[in-house]
Tab-separated table of C-alpha atoms in Angstrom:
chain	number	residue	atom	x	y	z
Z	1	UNK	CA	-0.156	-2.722	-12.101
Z	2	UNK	CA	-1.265	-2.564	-8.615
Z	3	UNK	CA	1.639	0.620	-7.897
Z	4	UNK	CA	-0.889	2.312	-10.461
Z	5	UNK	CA	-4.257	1.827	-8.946
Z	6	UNK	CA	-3.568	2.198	-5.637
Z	7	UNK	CA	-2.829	6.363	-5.658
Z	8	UNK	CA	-5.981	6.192	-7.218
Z	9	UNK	CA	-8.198	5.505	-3.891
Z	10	UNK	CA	-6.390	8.142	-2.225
Z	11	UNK	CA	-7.341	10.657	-5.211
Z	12	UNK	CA	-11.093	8.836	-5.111
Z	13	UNK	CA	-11.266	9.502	-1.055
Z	14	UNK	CA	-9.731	13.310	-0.776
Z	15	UNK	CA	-12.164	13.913	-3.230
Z	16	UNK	CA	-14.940	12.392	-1.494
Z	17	UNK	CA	-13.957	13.610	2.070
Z	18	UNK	CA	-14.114	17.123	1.126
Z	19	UNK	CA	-17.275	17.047	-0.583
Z	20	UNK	CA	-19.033	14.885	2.095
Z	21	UNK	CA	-18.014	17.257	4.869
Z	22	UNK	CA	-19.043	20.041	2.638
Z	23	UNK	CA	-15.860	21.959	2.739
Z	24	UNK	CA	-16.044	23.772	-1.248
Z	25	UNK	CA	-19.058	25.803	0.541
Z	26	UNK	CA	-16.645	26.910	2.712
Z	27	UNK	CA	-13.121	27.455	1.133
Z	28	UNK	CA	-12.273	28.204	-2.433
Z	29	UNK	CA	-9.826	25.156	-3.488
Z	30	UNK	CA	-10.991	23.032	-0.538
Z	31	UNK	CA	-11.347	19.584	-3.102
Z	32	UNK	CA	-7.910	20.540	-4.804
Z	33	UNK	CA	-6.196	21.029	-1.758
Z	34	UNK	CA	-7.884	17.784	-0.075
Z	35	UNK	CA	-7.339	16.001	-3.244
Z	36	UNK	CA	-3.532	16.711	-3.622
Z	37	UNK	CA	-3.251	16.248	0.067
Z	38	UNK	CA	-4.796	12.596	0.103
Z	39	UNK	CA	-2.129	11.669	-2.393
Z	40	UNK	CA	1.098	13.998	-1.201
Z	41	UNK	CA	2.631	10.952	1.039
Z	42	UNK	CA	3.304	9.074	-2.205
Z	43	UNK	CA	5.429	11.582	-3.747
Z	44	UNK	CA	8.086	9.037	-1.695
Z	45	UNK	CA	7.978	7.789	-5.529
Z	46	UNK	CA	10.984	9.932	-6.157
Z	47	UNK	CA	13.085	7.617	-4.586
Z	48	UNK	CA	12.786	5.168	-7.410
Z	49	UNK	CA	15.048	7.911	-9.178
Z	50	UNK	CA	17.299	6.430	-6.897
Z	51	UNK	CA	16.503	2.378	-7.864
Z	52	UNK	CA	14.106	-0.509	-6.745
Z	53	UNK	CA	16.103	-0.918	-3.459
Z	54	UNK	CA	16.185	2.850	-2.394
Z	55	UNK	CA	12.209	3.090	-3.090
Z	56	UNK	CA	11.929	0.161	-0.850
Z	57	UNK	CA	13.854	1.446	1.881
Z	58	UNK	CA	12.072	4.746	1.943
Z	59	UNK	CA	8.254	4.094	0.842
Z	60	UNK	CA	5.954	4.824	3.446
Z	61	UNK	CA	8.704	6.318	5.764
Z	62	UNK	CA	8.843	10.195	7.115
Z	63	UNK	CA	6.250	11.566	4.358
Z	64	UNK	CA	3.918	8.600	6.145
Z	65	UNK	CA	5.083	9.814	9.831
Z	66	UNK	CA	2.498	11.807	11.574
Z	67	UNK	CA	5.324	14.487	12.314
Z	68	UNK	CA	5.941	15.417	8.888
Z	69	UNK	CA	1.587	15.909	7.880
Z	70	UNK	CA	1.967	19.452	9.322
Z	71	UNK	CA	4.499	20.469	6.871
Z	72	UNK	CA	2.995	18.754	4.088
Z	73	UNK	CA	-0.730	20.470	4.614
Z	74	UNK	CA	1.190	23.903	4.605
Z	75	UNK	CA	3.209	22.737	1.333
Z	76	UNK	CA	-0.044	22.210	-0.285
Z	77	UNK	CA	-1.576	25.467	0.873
Z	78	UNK	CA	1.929	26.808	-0.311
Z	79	UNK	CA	1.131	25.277	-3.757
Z	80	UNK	CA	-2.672	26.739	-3.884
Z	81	UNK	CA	-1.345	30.239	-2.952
Z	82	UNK	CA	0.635	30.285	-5.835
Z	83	UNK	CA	-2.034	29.330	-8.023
Z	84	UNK	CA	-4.535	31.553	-6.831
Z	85	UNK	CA	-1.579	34.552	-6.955
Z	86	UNK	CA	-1.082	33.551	-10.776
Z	87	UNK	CA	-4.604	33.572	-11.660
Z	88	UNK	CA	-5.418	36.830	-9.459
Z	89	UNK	CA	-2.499	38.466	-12.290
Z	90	UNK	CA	-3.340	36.677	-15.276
Z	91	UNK	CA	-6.884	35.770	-14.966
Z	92	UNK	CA	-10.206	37.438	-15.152
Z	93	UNK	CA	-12.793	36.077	-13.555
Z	94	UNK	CA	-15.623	35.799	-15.772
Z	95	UNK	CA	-18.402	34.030	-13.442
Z	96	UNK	CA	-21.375	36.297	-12.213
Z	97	UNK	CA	-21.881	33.759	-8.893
Z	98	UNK	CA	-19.334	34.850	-5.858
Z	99	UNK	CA	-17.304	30.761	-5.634
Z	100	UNK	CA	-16.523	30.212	-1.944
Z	101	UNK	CA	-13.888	32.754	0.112
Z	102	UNK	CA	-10.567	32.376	0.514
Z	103	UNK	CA	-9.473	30.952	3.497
Z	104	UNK	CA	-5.966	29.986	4.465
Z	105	UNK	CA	-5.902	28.264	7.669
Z	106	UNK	CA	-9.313	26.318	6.531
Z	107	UNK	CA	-7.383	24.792	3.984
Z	108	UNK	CA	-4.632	23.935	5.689
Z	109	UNK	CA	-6.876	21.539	8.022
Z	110	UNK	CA	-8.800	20.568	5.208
Z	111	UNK	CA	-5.515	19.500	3.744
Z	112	UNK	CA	-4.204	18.164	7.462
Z	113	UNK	CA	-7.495	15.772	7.748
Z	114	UNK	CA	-7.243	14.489	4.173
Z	115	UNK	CA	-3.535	13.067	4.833
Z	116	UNK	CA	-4.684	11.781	8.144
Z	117	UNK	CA	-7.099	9.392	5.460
Z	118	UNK	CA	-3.808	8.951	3.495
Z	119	UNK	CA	-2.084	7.326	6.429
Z	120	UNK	CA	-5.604	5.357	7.924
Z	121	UNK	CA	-5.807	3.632	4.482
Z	122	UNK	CA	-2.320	2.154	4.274
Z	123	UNK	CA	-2.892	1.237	7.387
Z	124	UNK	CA	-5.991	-1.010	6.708
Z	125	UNK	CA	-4.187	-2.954	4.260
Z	126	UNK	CA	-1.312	-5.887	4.381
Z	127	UNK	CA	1.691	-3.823	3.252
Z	128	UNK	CA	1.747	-1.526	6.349
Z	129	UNK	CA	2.870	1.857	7.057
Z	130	UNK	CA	5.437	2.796	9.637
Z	131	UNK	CA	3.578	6.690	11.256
Z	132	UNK	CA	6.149	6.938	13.322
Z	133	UNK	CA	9.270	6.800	11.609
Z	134	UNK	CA	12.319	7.536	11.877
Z	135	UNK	CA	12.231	7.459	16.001
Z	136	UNK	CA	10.309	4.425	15.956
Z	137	UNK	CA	10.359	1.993	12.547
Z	138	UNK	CA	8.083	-0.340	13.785
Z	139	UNK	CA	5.376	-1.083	10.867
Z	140	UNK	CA	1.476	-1.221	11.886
Z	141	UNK	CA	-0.569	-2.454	9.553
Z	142	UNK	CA	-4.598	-3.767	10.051
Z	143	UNK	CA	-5.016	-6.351	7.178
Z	144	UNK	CA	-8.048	-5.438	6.714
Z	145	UNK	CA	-8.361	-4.964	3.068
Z	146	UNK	CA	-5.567	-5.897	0.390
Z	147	UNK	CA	-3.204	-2.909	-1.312
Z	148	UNK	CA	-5.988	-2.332	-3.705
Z	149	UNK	CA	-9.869	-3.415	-2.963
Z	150	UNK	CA	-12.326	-2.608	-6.139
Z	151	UNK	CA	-15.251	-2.757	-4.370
Z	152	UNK	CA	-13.505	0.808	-2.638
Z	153	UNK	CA	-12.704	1.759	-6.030
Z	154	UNK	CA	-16.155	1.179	-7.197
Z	155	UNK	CA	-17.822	2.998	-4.195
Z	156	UNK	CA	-15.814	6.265	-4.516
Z	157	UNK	CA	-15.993	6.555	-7.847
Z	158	UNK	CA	-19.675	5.970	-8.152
Z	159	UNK	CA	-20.136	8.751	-5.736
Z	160	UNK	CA	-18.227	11.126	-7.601
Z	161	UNK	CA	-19.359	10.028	-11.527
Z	162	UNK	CA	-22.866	10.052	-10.361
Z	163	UNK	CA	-23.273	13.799	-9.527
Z	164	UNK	CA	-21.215	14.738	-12.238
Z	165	UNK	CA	-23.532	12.677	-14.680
Z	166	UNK	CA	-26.750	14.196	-13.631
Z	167	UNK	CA	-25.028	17.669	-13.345
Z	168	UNK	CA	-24.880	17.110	-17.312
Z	169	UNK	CA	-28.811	15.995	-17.826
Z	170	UNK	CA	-29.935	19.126	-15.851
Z	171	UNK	CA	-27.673	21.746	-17.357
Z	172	UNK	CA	-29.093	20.245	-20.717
Z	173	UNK	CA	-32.562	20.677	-19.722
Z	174	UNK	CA	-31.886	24.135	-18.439
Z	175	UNK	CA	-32.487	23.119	-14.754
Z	176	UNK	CA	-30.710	25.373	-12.300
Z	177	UNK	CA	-28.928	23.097	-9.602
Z	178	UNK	CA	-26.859	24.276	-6.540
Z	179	UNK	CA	-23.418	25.018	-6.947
Z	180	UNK	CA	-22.107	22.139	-4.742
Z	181	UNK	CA	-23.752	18.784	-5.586
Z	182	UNK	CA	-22.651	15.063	-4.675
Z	183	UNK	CA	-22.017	15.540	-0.452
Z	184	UNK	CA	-25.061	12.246	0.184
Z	185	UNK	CA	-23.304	10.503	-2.191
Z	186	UNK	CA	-19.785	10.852	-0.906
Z	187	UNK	CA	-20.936	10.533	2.396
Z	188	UNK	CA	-22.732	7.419	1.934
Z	189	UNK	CA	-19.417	6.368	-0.023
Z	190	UNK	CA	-17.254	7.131	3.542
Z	191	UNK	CA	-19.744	4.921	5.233
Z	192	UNK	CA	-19.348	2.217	3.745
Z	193	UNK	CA	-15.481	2.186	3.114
Z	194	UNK	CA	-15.644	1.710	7.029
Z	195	UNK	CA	-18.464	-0.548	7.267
Z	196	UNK	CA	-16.690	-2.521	5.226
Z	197	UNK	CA	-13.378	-2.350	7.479
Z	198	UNK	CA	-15.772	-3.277	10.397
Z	199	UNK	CA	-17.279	-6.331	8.191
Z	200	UNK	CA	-13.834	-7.409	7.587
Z	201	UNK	CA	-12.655	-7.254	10.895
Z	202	UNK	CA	-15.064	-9.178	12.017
Z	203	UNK	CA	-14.497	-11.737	9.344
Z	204	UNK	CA	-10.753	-11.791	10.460
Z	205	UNK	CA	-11.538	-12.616	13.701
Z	206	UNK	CA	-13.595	-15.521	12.553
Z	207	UNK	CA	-10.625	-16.951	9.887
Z	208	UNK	CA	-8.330	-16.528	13.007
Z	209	UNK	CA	-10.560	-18.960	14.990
Z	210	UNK	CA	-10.571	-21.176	12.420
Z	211	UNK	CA	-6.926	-21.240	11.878
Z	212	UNK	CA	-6.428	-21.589	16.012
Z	213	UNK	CA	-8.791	-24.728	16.038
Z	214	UNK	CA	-6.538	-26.486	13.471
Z	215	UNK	CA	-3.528	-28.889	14.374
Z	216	UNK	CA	-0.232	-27.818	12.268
Z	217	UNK	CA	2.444	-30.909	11.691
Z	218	UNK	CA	5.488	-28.709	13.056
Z	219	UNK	CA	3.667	-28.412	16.240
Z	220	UNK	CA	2.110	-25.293	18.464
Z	221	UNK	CA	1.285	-22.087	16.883
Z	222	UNK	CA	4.053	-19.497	17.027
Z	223	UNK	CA	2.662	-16.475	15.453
Z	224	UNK	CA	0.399	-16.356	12.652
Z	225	UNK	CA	-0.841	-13.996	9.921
Z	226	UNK	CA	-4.108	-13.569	8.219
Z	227	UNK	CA	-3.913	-11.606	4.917
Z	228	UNK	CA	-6.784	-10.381	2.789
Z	229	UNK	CA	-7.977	-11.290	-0.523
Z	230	UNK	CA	-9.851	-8.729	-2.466
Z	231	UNK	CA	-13.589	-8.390	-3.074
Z	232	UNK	CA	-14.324	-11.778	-1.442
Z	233	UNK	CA	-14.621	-10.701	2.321
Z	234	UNK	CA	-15.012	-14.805	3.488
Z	235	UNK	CA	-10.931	-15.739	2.606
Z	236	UNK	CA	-7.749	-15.606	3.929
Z	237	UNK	CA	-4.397	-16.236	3.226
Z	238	UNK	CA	-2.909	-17.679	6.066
Z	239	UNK	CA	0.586	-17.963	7.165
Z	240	UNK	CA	1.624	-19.921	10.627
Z	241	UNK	CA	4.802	-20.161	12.038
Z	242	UNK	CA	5.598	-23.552	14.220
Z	243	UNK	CA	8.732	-24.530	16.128
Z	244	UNK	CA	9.533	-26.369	12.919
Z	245	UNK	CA	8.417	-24.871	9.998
Z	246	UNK	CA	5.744	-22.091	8.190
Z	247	UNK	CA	2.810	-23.202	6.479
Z	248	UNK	CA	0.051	-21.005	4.569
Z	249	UNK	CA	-3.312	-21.835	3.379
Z	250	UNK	CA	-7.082	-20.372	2.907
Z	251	UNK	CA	-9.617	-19.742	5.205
Z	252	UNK	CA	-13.115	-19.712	3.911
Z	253	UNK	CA	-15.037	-18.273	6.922
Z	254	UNK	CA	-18.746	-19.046	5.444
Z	255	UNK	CA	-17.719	-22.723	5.533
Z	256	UNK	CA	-15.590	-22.719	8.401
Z	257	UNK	CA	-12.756	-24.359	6.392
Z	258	UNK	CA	-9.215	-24.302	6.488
Z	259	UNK	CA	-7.230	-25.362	3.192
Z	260	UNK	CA	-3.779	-26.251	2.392
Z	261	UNK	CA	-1.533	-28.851	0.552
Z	262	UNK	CA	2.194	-30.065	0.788
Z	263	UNK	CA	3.367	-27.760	-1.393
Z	264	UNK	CA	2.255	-24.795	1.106
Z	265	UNK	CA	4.638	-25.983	4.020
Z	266	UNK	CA	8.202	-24.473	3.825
Z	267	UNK	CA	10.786	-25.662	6.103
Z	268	UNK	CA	12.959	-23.189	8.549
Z	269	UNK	CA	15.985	-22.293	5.387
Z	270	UNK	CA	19.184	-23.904	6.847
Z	271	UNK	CA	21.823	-20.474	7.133
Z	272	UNK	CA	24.644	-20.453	5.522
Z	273	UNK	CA	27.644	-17.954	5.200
Z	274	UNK	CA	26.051	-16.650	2.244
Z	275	UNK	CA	22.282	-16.112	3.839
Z	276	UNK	CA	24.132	-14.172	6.492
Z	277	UNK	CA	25.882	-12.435	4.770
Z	278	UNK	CA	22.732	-10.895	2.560
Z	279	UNK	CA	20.984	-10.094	5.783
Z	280	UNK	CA	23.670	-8.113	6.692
Z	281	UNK	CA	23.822	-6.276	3.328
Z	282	UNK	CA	21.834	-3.151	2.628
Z	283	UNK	CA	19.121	-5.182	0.936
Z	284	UNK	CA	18.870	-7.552	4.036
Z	285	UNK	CA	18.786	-4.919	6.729
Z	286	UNK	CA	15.896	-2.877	4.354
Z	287	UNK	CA	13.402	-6.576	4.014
Z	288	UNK	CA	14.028	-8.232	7.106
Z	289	UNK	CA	12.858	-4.543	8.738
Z	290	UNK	CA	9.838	-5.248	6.789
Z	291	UNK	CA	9.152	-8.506	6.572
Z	292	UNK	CA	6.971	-10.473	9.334
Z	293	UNK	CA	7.180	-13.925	7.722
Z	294	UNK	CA	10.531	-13.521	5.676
Z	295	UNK	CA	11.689	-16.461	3.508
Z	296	UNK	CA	15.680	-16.151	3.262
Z	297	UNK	CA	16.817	-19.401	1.006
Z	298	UNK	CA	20.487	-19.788	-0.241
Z	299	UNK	CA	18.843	-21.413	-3.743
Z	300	UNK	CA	22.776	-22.118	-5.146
Z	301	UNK	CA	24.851	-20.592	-7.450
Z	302	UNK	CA	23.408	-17.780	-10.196
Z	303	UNK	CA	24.492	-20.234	-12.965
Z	304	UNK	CA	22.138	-22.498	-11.366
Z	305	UNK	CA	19.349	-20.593	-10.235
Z	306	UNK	CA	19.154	-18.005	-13.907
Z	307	UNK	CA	20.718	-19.577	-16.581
Z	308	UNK	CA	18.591	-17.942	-18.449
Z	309	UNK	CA	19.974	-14.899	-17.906
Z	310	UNK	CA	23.186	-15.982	-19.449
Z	311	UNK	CA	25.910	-14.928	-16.562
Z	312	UNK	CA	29.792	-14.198	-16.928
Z	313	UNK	CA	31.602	-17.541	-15.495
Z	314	UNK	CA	32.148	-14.750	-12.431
Z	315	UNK	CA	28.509	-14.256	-11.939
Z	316	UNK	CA	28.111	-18.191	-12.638
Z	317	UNK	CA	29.857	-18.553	-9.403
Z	318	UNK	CA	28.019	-16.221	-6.788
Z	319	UNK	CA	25.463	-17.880	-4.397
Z	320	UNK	CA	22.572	-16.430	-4.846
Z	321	UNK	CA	19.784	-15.456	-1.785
Z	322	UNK	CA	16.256	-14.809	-2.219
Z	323	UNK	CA	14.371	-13.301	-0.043
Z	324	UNK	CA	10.136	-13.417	-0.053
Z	325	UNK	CA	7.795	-12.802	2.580
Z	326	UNK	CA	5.213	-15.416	2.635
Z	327	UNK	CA	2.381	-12.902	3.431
Z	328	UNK	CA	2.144	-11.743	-0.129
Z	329	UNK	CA	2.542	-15.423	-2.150
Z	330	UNK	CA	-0.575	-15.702	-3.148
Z	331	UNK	CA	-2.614	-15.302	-6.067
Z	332	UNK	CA	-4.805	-12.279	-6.350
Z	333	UNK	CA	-7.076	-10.655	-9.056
Z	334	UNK	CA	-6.014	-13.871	-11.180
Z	335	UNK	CA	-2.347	-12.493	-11.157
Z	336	UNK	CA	0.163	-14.658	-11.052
Z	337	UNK	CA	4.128	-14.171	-11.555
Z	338	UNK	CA	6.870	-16.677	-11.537
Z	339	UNK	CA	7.990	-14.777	-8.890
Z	340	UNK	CA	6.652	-13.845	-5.418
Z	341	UNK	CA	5.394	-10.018	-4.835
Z	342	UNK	CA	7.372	-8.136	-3.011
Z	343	UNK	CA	10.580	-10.305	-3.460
Z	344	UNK	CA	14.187	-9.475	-3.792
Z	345	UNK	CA	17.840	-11.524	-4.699
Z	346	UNK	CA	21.529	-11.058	-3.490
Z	347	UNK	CA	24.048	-12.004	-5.244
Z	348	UNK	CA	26.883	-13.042	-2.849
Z	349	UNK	CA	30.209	-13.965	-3.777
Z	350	UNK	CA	33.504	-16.035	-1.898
Z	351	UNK	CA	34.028	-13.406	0.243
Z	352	UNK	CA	30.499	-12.856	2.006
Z	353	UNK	CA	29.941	-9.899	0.304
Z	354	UNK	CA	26.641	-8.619	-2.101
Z	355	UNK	CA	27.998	-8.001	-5.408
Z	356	UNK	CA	24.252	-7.354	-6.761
Z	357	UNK	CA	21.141	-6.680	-5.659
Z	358	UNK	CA	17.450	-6.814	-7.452
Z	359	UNK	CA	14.743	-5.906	-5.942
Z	360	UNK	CA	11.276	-7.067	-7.988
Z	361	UNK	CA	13.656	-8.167	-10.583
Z	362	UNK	CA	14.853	-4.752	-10.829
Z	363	UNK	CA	18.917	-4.549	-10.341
Z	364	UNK	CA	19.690	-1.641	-7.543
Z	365	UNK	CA	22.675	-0.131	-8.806
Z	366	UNK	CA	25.762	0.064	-6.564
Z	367	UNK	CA	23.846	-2.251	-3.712
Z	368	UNK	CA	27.438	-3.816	-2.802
């Protein structure tokens, strides 16, 4: 569900940017091209051709890297050139107002600055985005907001419907409005996309207080994360790291309160020769890149762990690793899955080797 809404606040905010900074005055296909350009990174989706594991691996890699935006502005202006040669031979123009000129290198920065928002977006949320890949895989991420944020959703689409609404009322009572209507709107819709990164931050700063000020029963504060919820600005999923063990909980920064239960403390998973083993494998390697509070557990055997899905007495046997990060298990939107987000399972046999993989409960074929 949430793969499925989040392209569309890139779509929402090409859109937006290129009416807001008034670029269809000035170049014919400047919302196309900023609209195609907002969303271009994501065509990484391919790689699910390829299975759940191979997506993973490559999501937010080099069509995220700031090296590879040039090329992908001139591949859209690429695309819009053919478009505008196919309708130049097959089309008659049939409007008495002159649209916008033609211009090239315009659109190409048009295009340039609307990927640049691709890349500042994934950034503000908890998943990450790696800009500098492949010479440096380090993720950066701002947890700011989380993968998808409504009230963003709302904002940009408001100032896009709007326009288009009214556009309707006065073309029914014969009013004559400008060609190019909406750029307030959409620039009052930029605004406050960042004021509410700012608002956030701050808040962020205030949950981190409040999680430094508590006293943790595996001892000192290792490293900690604080991971947004949407809408709701005031709370925070925590996650802390001790010398002993990780523990998550909320932060409610109105009241100043930190909450958490038993159930929310998970001790340091004892390794085994089959939890090293799956970090080794291909599917290890790919989460534990990712992963800032991984969770790698050596649960038992598959018969054990899924009898429900009915194993071959071979399968029965294999010990099978999970791996979660604890940043994402939590409850959001009033989801809830029997499994964490973001999760994944090896299936390791006698010999310390990965004779399956799933990733999201999704098998990756030929993961051993």
């Amino acid at each position: 569900m949430l793969c499925l809404v989040e392209p569309v606040t890139h779509l929402l905010t090409g859109a937006c940017l290129s009416r807001a900074l008034g670029f269809p005055a000035r170049a014919r296909y400047a919302t196309a091209a900023c609209v195609i350009a907002a969303e271009l990174p994501d065509a990484d989706f391919v790689y699910r051709l390829g299975g759940p594991l191979l997506y993973f691996q490559h999501h937010r890699g080099w069509t995220h890297a700031l090296w590879s935006l040039p090329l992908q502005a001139a591949a859209v202006v690429g695309i819009l050139y053919g478009l505008h040669a196919t309708r130049r031979k097959w089309k008659k123009r049939r409007s008495v107002e002159e649209p916008a000129p033609v211009r090239w290198p315009a659109l190409f920065f048009m295009a340039l600055l609307a990927l640049l928002s691709h890349l500042l977006l994934d950034w503000t949320n908890n998943y990450g985005v790696r800009p500098f890949a492949p010479f440096n895989p380090r993720w950066y991420s701002g947890d700011l907001v989380f993968i998808v944020e409504p009230l963003l959703l709302l904002v940009l689409s408001m100032a896009l419907v709007v326009p288009f609404l009214f556009s309707l009322v006065h073309r029914e009572m014969g009013i004559r409005r400008p060609r190019y209507q909406g750029r307030a709107l959409s620039a009052v819709a930029l605004v406050l996309m960042a004021g509410l990164w700012f608002y956030r931050s701050l808040q962020q700063g205030d949950a981190a207080t409040v999680v430094d000020a508590q006293e943790f029963r595996g001892g000192r504060i290792l490293r900690r994360s604080l991971n947004p919820y949407p809408i709701d600005p005031y709370r925070w999923h925590v996650v802390v790291e001790t010398p002993q063990n990780f523990q998550s909980g909320t932060v409610d920064t109105r009241m100043n309160l930190f909450e958490t239960d038993p159930q929310q403390i998970y001790a340091k998973p004892q390794v085994t020769l089959a939890t090293l083993a799956a970090k080794q494998s291909w599917l290890g390697e790919i989460y534990l890149d990712w992963s800032r509070f991984p969770l790698v557990v050596d649960t038992g055997t598959v018969g054990d762990t899924h009898p429900e899905l009915s194993p071959t007495p071979a399968e029965a046997a294999l010990r099978n690793v999970s791996f979660s990060d604890l940043r994402f298990r939590y409850d959001v939107l009033g989801m809830h899955s029997s499994e964490p987000p973001l999760s994944a399972e090896a299936w390791v046999d006698a010999n310390r080797r990965v004779q399956e993989a799933y990733f999201g409960g999704v098998e990756q074929k030929g993961a051993h």
